[in-house]
CSV table of C-alpha atoms and ligand atoms in Angstrom, one decimal:
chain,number,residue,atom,x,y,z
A,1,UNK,CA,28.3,115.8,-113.7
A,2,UNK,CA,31.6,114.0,-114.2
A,3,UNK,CA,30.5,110.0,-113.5
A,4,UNK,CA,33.7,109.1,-114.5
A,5,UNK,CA,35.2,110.5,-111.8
A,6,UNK,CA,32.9,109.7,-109.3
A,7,UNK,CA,32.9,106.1,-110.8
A,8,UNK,CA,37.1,106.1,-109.9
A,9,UNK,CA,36.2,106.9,-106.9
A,10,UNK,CA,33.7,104.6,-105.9
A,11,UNK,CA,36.5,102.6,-106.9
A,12,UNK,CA,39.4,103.6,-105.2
A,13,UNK,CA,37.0,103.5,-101.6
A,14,UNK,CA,36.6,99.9,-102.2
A,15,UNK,CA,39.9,99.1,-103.0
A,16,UNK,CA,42.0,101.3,-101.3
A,17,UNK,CA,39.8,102.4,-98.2
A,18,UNK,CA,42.5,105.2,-96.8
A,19,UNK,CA,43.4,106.8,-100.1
A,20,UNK,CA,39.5,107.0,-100.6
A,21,UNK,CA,39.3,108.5,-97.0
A,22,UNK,CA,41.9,110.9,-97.8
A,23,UNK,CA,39.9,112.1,-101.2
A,24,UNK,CA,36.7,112.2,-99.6
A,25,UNK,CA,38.2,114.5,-96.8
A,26,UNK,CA,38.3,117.7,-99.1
A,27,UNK,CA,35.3,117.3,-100.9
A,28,UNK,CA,32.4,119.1,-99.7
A,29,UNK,CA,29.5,117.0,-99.5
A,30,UNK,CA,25.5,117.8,-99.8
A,31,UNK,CA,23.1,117.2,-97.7
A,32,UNK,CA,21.3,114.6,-100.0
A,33,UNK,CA,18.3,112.6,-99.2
A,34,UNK,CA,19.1,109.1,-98.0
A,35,UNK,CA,16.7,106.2,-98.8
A,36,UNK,CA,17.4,102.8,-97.8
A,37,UNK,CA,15.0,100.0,-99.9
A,38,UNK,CA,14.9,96.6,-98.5
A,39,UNK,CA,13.4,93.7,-98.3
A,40,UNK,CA,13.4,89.7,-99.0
A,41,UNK,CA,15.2,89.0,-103.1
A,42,UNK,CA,11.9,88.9,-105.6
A,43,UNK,CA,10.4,91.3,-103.5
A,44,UNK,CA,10.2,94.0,-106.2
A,45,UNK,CA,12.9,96.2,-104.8
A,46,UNK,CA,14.7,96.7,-108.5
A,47,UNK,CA,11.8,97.4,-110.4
A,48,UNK,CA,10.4,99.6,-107.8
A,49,UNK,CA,13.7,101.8,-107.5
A,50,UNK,CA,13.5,101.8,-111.4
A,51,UNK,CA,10.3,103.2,-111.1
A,52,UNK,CA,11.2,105.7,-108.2
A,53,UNK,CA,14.0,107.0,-110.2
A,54,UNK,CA,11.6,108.0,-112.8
A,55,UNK,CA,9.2,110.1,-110.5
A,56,UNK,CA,12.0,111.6,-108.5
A,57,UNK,CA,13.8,112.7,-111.8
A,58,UNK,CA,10.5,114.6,-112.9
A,59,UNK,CA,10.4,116.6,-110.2
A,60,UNK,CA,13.7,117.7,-111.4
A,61,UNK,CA,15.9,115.5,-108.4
A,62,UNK,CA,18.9,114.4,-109.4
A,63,UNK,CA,19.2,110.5,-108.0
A,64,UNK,CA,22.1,108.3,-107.2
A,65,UNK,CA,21.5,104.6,-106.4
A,66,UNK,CA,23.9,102.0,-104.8
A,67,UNK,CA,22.8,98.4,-105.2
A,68,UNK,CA,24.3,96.1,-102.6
A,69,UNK,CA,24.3,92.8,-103.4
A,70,UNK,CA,24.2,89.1,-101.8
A,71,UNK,CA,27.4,88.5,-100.5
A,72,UNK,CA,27.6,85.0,-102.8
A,73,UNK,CA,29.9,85.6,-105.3
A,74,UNK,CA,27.2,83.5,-108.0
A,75,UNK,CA,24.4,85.4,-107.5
A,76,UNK,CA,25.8,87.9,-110.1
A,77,UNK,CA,23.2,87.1,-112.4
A,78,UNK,CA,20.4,89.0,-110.8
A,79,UNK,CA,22.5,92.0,-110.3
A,80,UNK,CA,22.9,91.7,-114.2
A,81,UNK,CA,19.5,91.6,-114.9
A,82,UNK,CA,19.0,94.3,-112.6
A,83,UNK,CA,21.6,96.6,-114.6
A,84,UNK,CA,19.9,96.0,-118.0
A,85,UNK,CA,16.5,96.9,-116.7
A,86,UNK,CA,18.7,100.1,-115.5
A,87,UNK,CA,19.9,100.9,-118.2
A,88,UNK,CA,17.5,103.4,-119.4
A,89,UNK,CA,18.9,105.2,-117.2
A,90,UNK,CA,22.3,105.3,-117.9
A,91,UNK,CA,22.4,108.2,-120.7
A,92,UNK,CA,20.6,110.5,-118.2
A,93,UNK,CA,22.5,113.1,-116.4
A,94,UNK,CA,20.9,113.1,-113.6
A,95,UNK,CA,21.2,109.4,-112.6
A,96,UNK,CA,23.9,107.7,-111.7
A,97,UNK,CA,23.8,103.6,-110.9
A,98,UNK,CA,26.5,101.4,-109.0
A,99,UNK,CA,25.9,98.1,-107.4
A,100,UNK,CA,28.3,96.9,-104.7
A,101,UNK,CA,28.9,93.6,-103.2
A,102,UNK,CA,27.9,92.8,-99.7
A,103,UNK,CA,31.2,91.3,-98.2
A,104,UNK,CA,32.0,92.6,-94.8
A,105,UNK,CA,31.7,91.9,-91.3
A,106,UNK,CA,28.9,93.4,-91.0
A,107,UNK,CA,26.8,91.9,-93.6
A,108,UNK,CA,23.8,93.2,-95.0
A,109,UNK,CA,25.7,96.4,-96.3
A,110,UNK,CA,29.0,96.7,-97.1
A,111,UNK,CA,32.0,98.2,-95.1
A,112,UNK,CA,32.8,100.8,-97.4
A,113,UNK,CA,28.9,101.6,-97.9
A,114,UNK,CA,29.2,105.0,-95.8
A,115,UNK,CA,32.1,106.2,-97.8
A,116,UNK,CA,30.4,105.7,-101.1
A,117,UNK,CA,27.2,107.5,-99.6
A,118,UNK,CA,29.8,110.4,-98.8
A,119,UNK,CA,31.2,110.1,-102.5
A,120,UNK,CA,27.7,110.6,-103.9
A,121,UNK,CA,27.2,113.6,-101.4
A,122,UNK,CA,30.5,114.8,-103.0
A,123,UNK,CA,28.5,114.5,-106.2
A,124,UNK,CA,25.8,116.5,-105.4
A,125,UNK,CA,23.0,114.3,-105.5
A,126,UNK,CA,19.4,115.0,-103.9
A,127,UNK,CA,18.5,111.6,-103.8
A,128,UNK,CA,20.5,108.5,-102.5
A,129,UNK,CA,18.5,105.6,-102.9
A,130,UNK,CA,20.7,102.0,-101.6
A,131,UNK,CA,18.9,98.6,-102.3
A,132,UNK,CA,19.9,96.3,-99.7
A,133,UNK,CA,18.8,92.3,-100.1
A,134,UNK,CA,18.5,90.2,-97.7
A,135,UNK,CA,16.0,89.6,-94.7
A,136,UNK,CA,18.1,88.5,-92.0
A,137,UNK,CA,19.6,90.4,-88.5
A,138,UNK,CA,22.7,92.1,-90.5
A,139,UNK,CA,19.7,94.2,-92.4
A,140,UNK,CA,19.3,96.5,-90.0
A,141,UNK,CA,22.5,97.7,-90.7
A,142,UNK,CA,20.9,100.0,-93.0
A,143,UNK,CA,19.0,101.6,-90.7
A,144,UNK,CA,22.5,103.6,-89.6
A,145,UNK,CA,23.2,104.5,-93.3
A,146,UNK,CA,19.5,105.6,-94.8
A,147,UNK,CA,17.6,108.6,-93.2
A,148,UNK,CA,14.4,107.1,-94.3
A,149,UNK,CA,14.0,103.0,-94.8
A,150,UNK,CA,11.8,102.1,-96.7
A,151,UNK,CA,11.0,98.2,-96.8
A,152,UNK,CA,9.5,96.1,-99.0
A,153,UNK,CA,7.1,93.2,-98.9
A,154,UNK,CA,5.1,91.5,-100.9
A,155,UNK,CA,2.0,89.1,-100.5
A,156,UNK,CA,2.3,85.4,-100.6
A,157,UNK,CA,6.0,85.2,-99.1
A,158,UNK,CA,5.4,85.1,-95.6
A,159,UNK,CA,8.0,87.8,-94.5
A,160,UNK,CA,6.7,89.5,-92.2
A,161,UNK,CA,6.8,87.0,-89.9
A,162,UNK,CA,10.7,86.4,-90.1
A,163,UNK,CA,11.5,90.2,-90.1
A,164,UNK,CA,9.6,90.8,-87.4
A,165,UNK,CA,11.6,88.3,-85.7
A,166,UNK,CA,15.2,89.8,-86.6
A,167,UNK,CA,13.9,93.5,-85.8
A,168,UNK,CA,13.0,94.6,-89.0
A,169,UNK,CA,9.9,95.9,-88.7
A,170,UNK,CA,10.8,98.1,-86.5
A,171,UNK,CA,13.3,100.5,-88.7
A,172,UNK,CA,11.3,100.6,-91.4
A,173,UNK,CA,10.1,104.4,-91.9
A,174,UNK,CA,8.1,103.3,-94.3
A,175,UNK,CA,5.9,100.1,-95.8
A,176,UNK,CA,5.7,98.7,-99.2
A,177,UNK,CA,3.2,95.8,-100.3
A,178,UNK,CA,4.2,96.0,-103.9
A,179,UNK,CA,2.1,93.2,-105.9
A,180,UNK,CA,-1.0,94.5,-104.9
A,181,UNK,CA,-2.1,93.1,-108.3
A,182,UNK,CA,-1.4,89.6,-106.6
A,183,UNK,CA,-3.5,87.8,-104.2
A,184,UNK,CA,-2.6,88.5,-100.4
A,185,UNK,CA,-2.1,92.0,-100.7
A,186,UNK,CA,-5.1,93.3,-98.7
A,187,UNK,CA,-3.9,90.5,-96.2
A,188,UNK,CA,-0.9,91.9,-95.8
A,189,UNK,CA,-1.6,95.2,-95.0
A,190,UNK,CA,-3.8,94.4,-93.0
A,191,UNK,CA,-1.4,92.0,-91.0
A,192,UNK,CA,1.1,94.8,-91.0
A,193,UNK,CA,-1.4,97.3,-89.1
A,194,UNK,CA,-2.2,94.9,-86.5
A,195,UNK,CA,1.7,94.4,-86.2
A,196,UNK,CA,2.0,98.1,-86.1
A,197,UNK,CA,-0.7,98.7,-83.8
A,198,UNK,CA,0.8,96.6,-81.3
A,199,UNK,CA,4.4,98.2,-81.8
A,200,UNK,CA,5.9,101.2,-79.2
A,201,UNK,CA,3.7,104.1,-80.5
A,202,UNK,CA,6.2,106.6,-81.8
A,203,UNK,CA,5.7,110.2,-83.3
A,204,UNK,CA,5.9,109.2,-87.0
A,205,UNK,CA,3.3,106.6,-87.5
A,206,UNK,CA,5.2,104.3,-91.2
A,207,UNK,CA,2.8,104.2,-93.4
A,208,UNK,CA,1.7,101.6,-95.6
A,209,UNK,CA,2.1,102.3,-99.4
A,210,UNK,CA,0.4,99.6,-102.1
A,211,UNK,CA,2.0,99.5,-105.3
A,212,UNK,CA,2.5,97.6,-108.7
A,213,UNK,CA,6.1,98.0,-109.3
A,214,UNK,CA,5.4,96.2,-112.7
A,215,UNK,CA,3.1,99.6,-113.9
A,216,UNK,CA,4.2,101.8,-111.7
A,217,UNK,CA,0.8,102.1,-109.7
A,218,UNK,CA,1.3,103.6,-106.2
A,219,UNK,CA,5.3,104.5,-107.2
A,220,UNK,CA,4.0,108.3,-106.9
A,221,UNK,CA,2.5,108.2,-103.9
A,222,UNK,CA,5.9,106.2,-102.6
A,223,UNK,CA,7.9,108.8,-103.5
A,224,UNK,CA,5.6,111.0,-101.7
A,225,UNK,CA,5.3,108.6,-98.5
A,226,UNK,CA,9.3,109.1,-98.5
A,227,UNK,CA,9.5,112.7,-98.4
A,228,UNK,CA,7.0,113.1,-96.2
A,229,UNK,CA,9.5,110.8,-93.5
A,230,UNK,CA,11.9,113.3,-94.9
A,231,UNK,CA,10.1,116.3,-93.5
A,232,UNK,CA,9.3,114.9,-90.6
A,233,UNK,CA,13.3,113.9,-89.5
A,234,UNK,CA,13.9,118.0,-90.6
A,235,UNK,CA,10.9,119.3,-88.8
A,236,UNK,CA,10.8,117.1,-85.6
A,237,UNK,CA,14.7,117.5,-85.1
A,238,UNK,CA,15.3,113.5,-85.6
A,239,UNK,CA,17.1,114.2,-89.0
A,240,UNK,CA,20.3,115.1,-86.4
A,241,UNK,CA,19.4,112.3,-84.3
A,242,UNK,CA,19.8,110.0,-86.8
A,243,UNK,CA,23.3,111.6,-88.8
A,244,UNK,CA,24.7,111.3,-85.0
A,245,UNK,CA,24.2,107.6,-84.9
A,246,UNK,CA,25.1,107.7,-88.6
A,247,UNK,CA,28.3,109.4,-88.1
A,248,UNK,CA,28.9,107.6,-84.8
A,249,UNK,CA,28.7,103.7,-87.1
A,250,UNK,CA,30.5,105.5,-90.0
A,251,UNK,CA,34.1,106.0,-87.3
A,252,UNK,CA,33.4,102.7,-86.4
A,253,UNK,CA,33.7,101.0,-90.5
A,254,UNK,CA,36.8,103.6,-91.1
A,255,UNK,CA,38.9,103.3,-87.6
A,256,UNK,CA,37.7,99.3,-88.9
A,257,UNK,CA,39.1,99.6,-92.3
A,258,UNK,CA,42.4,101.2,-91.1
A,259,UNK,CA,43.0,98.5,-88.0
A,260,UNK,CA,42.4,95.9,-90.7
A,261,UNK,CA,44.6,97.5,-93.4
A,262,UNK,CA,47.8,97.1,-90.9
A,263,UNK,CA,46.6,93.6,-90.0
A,264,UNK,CA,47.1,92.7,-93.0
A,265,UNK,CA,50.4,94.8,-93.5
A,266,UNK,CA,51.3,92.5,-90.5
A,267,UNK,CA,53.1,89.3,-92.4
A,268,UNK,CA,55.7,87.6,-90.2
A,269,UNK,CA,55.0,90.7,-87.3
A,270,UNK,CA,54.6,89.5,-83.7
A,271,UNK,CA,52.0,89.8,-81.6
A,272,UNK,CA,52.7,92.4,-79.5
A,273,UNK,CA,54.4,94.5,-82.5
A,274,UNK,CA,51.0,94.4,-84.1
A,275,UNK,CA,49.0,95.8,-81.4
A,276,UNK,CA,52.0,98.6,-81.0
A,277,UNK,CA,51.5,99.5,-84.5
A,278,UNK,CA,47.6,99.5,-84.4
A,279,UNK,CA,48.3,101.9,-81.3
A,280,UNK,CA,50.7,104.2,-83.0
A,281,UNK,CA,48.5,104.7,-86.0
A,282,UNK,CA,45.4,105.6,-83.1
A,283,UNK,CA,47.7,108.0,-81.7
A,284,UNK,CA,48.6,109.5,-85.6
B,1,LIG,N1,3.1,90.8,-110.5
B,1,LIG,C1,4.1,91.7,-110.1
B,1,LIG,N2,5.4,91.4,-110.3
B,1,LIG,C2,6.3,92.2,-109.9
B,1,LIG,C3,6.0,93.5,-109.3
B,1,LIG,N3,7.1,94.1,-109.0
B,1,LIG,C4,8.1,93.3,-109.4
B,1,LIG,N4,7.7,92.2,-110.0
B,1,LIG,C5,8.5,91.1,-110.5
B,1,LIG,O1,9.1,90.4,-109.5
B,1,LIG,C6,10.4,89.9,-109.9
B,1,LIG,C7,11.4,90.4,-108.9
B,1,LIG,O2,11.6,91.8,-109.0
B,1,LIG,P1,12.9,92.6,-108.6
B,1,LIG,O3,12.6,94.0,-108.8
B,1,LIG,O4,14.1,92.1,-109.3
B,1,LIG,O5,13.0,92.2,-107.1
B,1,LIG,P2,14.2,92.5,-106.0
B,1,LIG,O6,14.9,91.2,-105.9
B,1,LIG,O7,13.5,92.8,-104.7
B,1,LIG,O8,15.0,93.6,-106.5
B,1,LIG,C8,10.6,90.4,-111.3
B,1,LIG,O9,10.2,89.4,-112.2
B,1,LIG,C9,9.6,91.6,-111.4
B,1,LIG,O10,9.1,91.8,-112.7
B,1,LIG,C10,4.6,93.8,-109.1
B,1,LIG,O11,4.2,94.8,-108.5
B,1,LIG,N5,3.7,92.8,-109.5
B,2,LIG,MG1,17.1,93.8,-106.8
């Protein structure tokens, strides 16, 4: 696989949103397997998607991962950290790592974060895993990227309480209490059946996956838990479903990116001659 290219244009997407449009246009993309990981910072997420990438590569999966990160432009050095712990990674094939920031209107991912999925579909991956931080209301964001979310707790931090308050809870596909070496951890899960016992019964009932990120204990049966969700969207018809709201957000950040692009193209233009040109370019 040529990373190099796909690194440029990763790169060209973020900087130059309708040239990286234009290239994505007449690629043809694969039908990878899109996992969102989230969850509060500390929670594990890194060393867990570490870990994931390992059981997904023996199986013989190629795997891509974005990595979105806080929007604060000083919270770089996590995201370094992260990359070295990565980096075993890096000379294999099959694996290809990119962290993003998280500017953007719409916060917990970035603007550009559907195009980059498409570029990695372009690639050929059959995994897409995308670490999102953050706990807040912008989080569910990702639920309109990933097939499957997958989110992330762990005991002690008192989470679930806030997530369940900004809606959360209820786009996760699939539960995590990674730490189960520490304290809490049968606590949790058992606060996050009651929480789900209470929720709208759906078809898919998430379940609720114990791991040690730190040894890997559980990571296999995550991996399983993940495409099980998988089969399920295929086999219950929800996979379409969910690209249709996918698809639906995805116009939204482009016809976004292109209104803003002549915005700012705009200097010294009037008013009125903005919106005419925002209206020719919808009619182009
Ligand atoms: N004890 C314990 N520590 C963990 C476990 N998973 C991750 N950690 C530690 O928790 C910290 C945060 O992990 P990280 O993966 O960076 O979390 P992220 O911010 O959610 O990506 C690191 O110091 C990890 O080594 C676990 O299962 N048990
Ligand atoms: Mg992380």
């Amino acid at each position: 696989m040529d990373y190099r290219r796909l690194s440029k244009l990763i790169t060209l997407i973020e900087t130059d949103p309708l040239k990286g449009r234009k290239e994505l246009e007449n690629m043809e993309k694969k039908d990878s397997m899109i996992v969102g990981i989230t969850g509060s910072p500390g929670a594990g997420k890194s060393t867990l998607v570490d870990r994931l990438i390992e059981v997904f590569r023996t199986e013989g999966k190629s795997v891509g991962v974005i990595a979105v990160d806080p929007s604060s432009p000083f919270s770089g050095g996590a995201f370094l950290g992260d990359r070295i712990r990565m980096k075993k990674h890096f000379t294999d094939d099959g694996v290809f790592i990119r962290s993003m920031a998280s500017r953007g209107s719409l916060g917990g991912v970035n603007d550009s974060i559907f195009d980059v999925v498409e570029a990695y579909r372009a690639y050929g991956f059959d995994v897409v895993l995308i670490e999102t931080v953050g706990a807040g209301q912008t989080e569910v964001e990702i639920a309109y990227v990933a097939q499957t979310v997958v989110l992330v707790l762990s005991p002690g931090s008192g989470d679930e309480v806030q997530m369940l308050k900004a809606g959360i809870m209820e786009i996760a596909d699939v539960f995590v209490v990674n730490k189960s070496d520490q304290l809490g951890a049968d606590a949790l899960v058992l606060s996050i059946r009651a929480m789900l016992e209470i929720s709208e019964k759906k078809d898919w009932i998430p379940p609720i996956v114990q791991t040690v990120a730190t040894t890997g204990i559980g990571v296999k049966e995550l991996a399983d838990a993940i495409e099980k969700h998988h089969d399920y969207l295929i086999k219950s018809g929800e996979i379409e479903k969910r690209r249709l709201r996918s698809e639906k957000k995805h116009a939204e950040h482009v016809m976004m990116n292109e209104i803003r692009e002549i915005i700012n193209r705009s200097e010294g233009k009037r008013f009125e001659e903005i919106l005419r040109e925002i209206r020719k370019s919808l009619c182009g």
